[in-house]
mmCIF file of C-alpha atoms and ligand atoms in Angstrom:
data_model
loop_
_atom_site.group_PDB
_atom_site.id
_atom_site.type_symbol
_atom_site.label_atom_id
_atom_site.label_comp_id
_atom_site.label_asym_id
_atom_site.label_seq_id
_atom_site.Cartn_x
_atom_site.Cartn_y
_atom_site.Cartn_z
ATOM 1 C CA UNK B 19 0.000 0.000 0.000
ATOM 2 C CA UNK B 20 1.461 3.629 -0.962
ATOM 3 C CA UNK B 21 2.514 5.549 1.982
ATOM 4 C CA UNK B 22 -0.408 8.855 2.723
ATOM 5 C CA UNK B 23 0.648 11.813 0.943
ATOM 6 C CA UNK B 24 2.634 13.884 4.205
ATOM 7 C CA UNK B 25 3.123 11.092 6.366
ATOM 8 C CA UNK B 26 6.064 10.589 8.186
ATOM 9 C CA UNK B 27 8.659 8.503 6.802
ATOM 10 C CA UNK B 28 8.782 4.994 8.623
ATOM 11 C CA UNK B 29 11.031 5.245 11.736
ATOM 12 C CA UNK B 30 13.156 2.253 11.187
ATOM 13 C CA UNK B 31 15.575 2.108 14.441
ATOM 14 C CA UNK B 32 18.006 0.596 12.761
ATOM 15 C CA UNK B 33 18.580 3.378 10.062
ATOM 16 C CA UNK B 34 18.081 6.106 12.912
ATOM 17 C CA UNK B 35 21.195 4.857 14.271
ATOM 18 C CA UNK B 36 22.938 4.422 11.015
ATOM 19 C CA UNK B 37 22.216 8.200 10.330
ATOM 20 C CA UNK B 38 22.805 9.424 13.926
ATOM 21 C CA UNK B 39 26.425 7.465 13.557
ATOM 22 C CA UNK B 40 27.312 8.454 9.977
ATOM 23 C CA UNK B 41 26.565 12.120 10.826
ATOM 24 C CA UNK B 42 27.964 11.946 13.988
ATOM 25 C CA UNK B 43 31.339 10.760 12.574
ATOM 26 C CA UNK B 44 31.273 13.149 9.943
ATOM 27 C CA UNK B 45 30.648 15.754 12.221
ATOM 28 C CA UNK B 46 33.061 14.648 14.515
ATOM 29 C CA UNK B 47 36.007 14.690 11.823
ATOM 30 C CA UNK B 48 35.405 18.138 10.864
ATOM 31 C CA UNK B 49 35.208 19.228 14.910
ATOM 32 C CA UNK B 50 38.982 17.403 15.047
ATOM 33 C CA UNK B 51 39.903 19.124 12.119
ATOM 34 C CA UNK B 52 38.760 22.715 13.527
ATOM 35 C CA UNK B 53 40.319 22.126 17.209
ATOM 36 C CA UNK B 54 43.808 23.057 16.871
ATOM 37 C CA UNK B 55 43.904 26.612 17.805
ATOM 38 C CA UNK B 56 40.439 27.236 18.732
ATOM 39 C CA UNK B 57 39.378 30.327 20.572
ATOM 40 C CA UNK B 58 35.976 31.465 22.783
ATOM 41 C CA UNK B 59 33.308 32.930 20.776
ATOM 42 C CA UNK B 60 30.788 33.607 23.395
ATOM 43 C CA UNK B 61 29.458 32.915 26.399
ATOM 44 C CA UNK B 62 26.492 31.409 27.958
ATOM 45 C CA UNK B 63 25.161 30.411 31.284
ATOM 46 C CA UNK B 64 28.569 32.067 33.016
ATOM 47 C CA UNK B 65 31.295 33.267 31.828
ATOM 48 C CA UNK B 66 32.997 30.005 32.226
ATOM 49 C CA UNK B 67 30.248 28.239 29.927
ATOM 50 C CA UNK B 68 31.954 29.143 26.778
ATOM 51 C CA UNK B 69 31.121 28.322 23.541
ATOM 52 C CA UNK B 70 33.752 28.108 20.147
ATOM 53 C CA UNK B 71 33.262 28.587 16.573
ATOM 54 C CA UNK B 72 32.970 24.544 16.482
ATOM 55 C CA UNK B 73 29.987 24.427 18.496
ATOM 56 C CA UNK B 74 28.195 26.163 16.386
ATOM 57 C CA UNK B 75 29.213 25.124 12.922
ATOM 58 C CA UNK B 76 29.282 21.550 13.640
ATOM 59 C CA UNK B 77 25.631 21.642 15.160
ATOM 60 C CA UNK B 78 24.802 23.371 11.801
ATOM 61 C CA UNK B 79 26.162 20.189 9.616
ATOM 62 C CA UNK B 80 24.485 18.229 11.799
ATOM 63 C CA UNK B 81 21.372 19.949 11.262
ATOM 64 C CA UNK B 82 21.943 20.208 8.053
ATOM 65 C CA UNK B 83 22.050 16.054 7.132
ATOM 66 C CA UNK B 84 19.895 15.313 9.528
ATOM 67 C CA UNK B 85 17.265 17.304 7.659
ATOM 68 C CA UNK B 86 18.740 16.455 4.203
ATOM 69 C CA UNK B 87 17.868 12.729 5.397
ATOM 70 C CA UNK B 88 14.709 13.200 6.687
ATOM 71 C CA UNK B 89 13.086 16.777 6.260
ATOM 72 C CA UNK B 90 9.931 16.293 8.549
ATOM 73 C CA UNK B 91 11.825 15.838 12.215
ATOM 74 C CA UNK B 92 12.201 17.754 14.848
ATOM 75 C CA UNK B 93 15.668 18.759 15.758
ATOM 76 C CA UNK B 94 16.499 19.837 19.611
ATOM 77 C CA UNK B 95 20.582 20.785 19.452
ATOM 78 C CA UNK B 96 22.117 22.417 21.846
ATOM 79 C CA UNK B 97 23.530 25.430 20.400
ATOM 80 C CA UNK B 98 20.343 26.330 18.480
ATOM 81 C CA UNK B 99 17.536 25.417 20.456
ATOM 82 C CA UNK B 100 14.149 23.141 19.094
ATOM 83 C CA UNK B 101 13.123 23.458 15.529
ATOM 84 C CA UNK B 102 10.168 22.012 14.831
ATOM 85 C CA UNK B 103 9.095 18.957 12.688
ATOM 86 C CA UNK B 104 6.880 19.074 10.233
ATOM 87 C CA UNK B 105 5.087 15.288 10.646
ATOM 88 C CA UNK B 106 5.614 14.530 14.114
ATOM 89 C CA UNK B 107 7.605 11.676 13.393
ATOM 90 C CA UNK B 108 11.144 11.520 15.113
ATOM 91 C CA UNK B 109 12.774 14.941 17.237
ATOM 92 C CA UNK B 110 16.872 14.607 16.813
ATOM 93 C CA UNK B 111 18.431 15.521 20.190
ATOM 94 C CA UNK B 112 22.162 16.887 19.406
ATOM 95 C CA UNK B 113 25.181 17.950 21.459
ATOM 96 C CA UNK B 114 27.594 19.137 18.455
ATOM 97 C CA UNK B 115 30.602 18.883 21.136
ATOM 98 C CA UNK B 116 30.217 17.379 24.708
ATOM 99 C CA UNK B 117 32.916 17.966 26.755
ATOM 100 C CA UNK B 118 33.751 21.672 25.299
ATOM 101 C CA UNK B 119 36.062 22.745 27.958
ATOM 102 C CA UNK B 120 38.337 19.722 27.315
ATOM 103 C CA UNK B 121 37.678 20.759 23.306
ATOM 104 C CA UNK B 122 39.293 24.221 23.921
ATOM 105 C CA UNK B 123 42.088 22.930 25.699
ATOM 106 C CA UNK B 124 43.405 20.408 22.901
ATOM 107 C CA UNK B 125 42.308 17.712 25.412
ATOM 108 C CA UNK B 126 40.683 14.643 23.469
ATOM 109 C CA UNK B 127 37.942 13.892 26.009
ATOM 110 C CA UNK B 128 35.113 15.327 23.923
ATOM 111 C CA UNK B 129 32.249 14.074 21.347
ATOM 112 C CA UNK B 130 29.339 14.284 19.098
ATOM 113 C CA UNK B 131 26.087 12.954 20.188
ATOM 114 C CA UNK B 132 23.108 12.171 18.146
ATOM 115 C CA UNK B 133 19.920 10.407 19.286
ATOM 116 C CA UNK B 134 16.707 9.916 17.561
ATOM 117 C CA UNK B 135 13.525 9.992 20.039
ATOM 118 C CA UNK B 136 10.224 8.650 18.791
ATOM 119 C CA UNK B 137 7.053 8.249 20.462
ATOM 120 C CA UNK B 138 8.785 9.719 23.841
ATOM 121 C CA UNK B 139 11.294 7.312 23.891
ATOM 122 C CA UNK B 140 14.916 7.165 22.726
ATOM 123 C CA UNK B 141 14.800 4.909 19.865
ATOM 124 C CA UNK B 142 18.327 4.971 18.521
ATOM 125 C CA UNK B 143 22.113 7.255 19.510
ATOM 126 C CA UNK B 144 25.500 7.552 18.318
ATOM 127 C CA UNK B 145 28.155 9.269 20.654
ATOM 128 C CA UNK B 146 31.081 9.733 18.455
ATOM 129 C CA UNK B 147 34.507 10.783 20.663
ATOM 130 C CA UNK B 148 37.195 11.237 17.461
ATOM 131 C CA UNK B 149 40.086 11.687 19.537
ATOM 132 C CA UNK B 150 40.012 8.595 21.352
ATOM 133 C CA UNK B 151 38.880 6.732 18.102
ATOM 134 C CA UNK B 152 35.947 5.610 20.293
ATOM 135 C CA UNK B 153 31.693 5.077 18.475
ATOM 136 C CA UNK B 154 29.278 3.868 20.328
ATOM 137 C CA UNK B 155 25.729 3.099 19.106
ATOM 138 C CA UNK B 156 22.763 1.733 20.519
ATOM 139 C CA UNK B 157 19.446 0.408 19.491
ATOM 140 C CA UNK B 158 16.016 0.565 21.417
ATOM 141 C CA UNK B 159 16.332 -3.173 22.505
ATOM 142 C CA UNK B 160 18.648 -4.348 19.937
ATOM 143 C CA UNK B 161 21.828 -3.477 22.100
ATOM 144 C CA UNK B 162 24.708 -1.325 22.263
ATOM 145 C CA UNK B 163 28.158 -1.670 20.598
ATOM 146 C CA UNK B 164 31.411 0.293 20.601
ATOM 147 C CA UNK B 165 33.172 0.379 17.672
ATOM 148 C CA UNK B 166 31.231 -2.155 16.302
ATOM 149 C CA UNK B 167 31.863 -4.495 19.707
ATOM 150 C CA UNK B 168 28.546 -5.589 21.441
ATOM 151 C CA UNK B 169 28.400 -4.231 25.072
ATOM 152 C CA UNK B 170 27.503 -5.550 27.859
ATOM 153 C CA UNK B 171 28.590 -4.045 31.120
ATOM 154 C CA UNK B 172 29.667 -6.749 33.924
ATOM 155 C CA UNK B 173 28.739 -7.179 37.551
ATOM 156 C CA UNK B 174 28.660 -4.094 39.975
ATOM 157 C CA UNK B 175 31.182 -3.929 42.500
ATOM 158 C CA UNK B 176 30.430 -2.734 46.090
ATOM 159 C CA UNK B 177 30.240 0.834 46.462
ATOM 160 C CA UNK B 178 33.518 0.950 48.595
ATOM 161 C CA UNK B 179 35.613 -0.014 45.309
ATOM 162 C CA UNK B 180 33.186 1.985 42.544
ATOM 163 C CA UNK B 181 35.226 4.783 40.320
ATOM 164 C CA UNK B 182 32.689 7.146 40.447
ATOM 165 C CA UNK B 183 32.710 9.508 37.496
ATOM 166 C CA UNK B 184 31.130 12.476 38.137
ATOM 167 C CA UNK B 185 30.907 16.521 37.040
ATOM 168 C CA UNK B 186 30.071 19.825 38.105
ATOM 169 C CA UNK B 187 27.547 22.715 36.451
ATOM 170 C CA UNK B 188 28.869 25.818 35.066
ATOM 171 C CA UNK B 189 27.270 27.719 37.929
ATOM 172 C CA UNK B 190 29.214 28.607 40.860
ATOM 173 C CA UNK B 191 26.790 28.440 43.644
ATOM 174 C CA UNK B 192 25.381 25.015 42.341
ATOM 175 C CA UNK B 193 29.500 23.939 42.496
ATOM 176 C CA UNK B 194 29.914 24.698 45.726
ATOM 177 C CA UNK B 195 26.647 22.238 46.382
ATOM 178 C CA UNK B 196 28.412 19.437 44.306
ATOM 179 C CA UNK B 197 31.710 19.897 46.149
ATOM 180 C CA UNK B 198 29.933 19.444 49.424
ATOM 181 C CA UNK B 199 28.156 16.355 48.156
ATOM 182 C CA UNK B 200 31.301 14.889 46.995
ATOM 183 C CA UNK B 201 33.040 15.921 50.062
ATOM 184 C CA UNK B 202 30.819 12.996 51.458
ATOM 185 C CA UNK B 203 30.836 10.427 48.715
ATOM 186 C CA UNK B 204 34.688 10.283 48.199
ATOM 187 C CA UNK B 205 35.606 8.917 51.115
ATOM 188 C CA UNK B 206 32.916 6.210 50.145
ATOM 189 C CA UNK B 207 34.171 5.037 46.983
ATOM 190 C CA UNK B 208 37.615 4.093 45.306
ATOM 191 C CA UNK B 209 37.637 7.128 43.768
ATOM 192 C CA UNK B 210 36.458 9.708 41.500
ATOM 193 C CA UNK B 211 36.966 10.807 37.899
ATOM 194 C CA UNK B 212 35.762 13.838 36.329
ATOM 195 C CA UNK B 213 36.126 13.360 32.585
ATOM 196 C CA UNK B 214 34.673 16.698 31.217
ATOM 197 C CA UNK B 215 32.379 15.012 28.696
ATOM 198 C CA UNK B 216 28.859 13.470 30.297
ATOM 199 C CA UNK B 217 28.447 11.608 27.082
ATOM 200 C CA UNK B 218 31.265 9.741 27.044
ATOM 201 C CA UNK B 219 31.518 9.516 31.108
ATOM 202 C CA UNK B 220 28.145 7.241 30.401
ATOM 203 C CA UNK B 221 28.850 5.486 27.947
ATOM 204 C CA UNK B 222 32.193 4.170 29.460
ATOM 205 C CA UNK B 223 30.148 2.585 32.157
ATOM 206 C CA UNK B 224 29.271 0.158 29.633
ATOM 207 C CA UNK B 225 32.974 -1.083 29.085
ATOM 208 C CA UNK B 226 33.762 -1.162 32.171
ATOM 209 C CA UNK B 227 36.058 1.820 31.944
ATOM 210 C CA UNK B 228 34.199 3.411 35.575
ATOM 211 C CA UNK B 229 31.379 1.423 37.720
ATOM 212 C CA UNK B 230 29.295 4.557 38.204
ATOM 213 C CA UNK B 231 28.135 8.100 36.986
ATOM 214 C CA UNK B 232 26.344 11.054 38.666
ATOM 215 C CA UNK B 233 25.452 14.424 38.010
ATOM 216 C CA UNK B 234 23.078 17.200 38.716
ATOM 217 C CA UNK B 235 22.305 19.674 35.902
ATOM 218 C CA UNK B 236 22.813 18.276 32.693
ATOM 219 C CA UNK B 237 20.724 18.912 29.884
ATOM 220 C CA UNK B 238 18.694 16.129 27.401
ATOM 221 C CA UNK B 239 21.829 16.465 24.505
ATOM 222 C CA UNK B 240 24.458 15.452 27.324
ATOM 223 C CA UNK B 241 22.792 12.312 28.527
ATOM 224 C CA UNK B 242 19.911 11.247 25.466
ATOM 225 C CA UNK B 243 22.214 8.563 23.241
ATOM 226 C CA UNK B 244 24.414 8.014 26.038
ATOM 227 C CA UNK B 245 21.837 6.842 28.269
ATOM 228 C CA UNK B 246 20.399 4.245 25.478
ATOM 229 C CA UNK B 247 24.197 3.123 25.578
ATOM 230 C CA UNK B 248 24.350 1.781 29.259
ATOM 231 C CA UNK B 249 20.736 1.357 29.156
ATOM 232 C CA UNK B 250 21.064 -1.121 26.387
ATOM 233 C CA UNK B 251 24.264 -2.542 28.170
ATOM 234 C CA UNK B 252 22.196 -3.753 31.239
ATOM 235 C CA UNK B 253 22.776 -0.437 33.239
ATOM 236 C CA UNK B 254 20.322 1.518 35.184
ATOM 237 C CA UNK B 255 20.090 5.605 34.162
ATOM 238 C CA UNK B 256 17.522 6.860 36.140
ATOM 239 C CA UNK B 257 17.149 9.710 38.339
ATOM 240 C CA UNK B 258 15.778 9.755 42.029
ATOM 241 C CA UNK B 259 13.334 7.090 42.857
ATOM 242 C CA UNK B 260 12.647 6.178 39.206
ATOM 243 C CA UNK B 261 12.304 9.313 37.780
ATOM 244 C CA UNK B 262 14.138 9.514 33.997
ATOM 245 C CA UNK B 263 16.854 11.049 34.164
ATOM 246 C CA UNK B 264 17.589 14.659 34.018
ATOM 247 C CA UNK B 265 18.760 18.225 35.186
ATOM 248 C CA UNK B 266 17.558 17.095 39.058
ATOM 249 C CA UNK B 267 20.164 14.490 39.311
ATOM 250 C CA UNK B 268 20.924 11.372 36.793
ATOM 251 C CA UNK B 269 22.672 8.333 38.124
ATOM 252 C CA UNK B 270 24.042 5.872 36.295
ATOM 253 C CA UNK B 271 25.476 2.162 37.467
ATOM 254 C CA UNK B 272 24.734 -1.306 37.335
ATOM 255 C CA UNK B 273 22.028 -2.824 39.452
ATOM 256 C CA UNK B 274 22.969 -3.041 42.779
ATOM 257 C CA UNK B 275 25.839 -0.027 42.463
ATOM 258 C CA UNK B 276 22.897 1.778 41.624
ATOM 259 C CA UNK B 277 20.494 1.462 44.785
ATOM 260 C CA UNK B 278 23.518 2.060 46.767
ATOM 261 C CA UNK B 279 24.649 4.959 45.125
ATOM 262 C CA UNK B 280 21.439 6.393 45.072
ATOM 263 C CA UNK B 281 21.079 5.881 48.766
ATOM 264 C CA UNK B 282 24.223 7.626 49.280
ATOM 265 C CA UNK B 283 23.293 10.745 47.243
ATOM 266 C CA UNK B 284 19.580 11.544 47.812
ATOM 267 C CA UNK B 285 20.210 12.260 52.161
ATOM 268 C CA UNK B 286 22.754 14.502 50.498
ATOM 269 C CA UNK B 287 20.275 16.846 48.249
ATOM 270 C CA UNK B 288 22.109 15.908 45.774
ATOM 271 C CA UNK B 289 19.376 17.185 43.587
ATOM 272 C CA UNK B 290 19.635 20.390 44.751
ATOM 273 C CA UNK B 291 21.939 23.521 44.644
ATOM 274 C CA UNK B 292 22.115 23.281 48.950
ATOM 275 C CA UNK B 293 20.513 24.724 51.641
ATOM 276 C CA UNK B 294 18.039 27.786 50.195
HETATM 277 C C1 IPD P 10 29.184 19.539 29.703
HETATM 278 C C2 IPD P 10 29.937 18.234 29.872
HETATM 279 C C3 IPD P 10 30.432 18.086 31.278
HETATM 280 C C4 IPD P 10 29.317 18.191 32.285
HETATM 281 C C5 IPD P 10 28.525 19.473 32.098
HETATM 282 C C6 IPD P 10 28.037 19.586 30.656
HETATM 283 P P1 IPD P 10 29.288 20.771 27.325
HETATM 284 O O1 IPD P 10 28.683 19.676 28.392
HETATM 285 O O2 IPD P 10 29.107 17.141 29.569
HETATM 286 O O3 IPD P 10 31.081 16.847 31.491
HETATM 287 O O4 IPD P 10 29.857 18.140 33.575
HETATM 288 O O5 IPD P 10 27.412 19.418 32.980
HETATM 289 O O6 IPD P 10 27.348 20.811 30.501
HETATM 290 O O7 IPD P 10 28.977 22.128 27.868
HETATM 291 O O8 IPD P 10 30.732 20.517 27.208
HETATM 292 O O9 IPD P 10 28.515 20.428 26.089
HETATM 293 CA CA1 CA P 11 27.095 18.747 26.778
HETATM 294 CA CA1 CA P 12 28.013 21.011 24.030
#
């Protein structure tokens, strides 16, 4: 039977992911390429939360094929806000570069990530890190792979000997909150690891490369393809007492890791900026 005239094209997973990857990567070579002496352009939240040239031009080629590919979705990017679809069908959530500070520094800890929700639900992501010659993908219950690799994370260790990645908001008051609440956690854990880049911070969990993740105050393009990642690697992403994750507080572990972890931050208002 012929398609209806202005329907949306059918959301195969499978290609969603194939497009998030292939733009990601393509994106992500021309962000390498445009690194190397890159300056601040502007500023956002605080004068610390900078943005480059990069930021923006990349989201724009992202936009760009992502539209090119399939001209009625939504796109929600970081740098240029929510454009809206025209059918309703899929809304593209896009963080050109994750990890930006480590970007303007020459450091390598930074990626692309795509993902493709449909019908509320992540359906499909690519996080792309160049640098560290690292792609993960992920499927809505088709799995998650790294460079092609199938992942599946392994058993949770006690909270005692978790690496704990973590990392702190742009906003000064809400960092002196997150240094008190890992003032209390450290001494709980092996240790801690602040990466600079949520994205990939998440989707390391699902090699093995850290046992947990928390943060308070990220935004849907830090955590959305990373989060179908771990998900999809038998992970829990979730934020306080089953609520999805988000700018509250997102936690990230394996089962077991997770419950603890949680226990450990909520009594710490860890979903807040501290005492009013
Ligand atoms: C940031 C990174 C960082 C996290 C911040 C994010 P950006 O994203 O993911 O690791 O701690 O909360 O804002 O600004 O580099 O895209
Ligand atoms: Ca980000
Ligand atoms: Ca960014």
């Amino acid at each position: 039977m012929a398609a209806e005239e202005g329907a949306a094209p059918a959301a195969d997973p499978h290609a969603l992911a194939e497009l998030a990857e292939r733009t990601a990567a393509e994106a992500g070579r021309a962000a390498a390429e445009g690194q190397e002496g890159i300056g601040v352009l502007d500023t956002k939240s605080t004068p610390t939360d900078v943005v480059t040239e990069m930021d923006r031009r990349v989201e724009e080629l992202i936009r760009k094929r992502l539209l090119q590919a399939r001209p009625g979705d939504a796109v929600l990017g970081e740098e240029g806000g929510e454009e809206a679809g025209a059918d309703g069908g899929v809304r593209w959530i896009v963080d050109p570069i994750d990890g930006t500070v480590n970007y303007l520094y020459g450091r390598e800890e930074w990626a692309v990530s795509i993902a493709a929700e449909s019908g509320g639900r992540i359906v499909a992501g690519a996080v792309v890190a160049p640098r560290l010659g690292d792609t993960y993908t992920a499927v809505l219950g088709a799995g998650a792979f790294c460079n092609g690799a199938p992942l599946r994370a392994g058993p949770a260790p006690e909270p005692a000997f978790a690496l704990v990645a973590t990392g702190f908001g742009y906003d000064p008051q809400r960092r002196a909150h997150q240094a008190e609440v890992l003032r209390s956690v450290l001494p709980r854990v092996r240790d801690i690891r602040r990466g600079g880049s949520a994205a990939i911070d998440i989707c390391s969990l699902a090699r093995g490369r850290a046992d947990a993740y928390y943060e308070r105050g990220l935004n849907p393009w830090d955590w959305a393809a990373a989060c179908l990642v771990a998900r999809e690697a038998g992970l829990r992403v979730e934020g306080l007492h089953g609520a999805p994750p988000s700018g509250e507080l997102t936690i990230a572990a394996g089962p077991g890791l997770f419950e603890s972890l949680h226990a450990m931050l909520e009594p710490l208002g860890a979903d807040t900026d501290g005492p009013a």
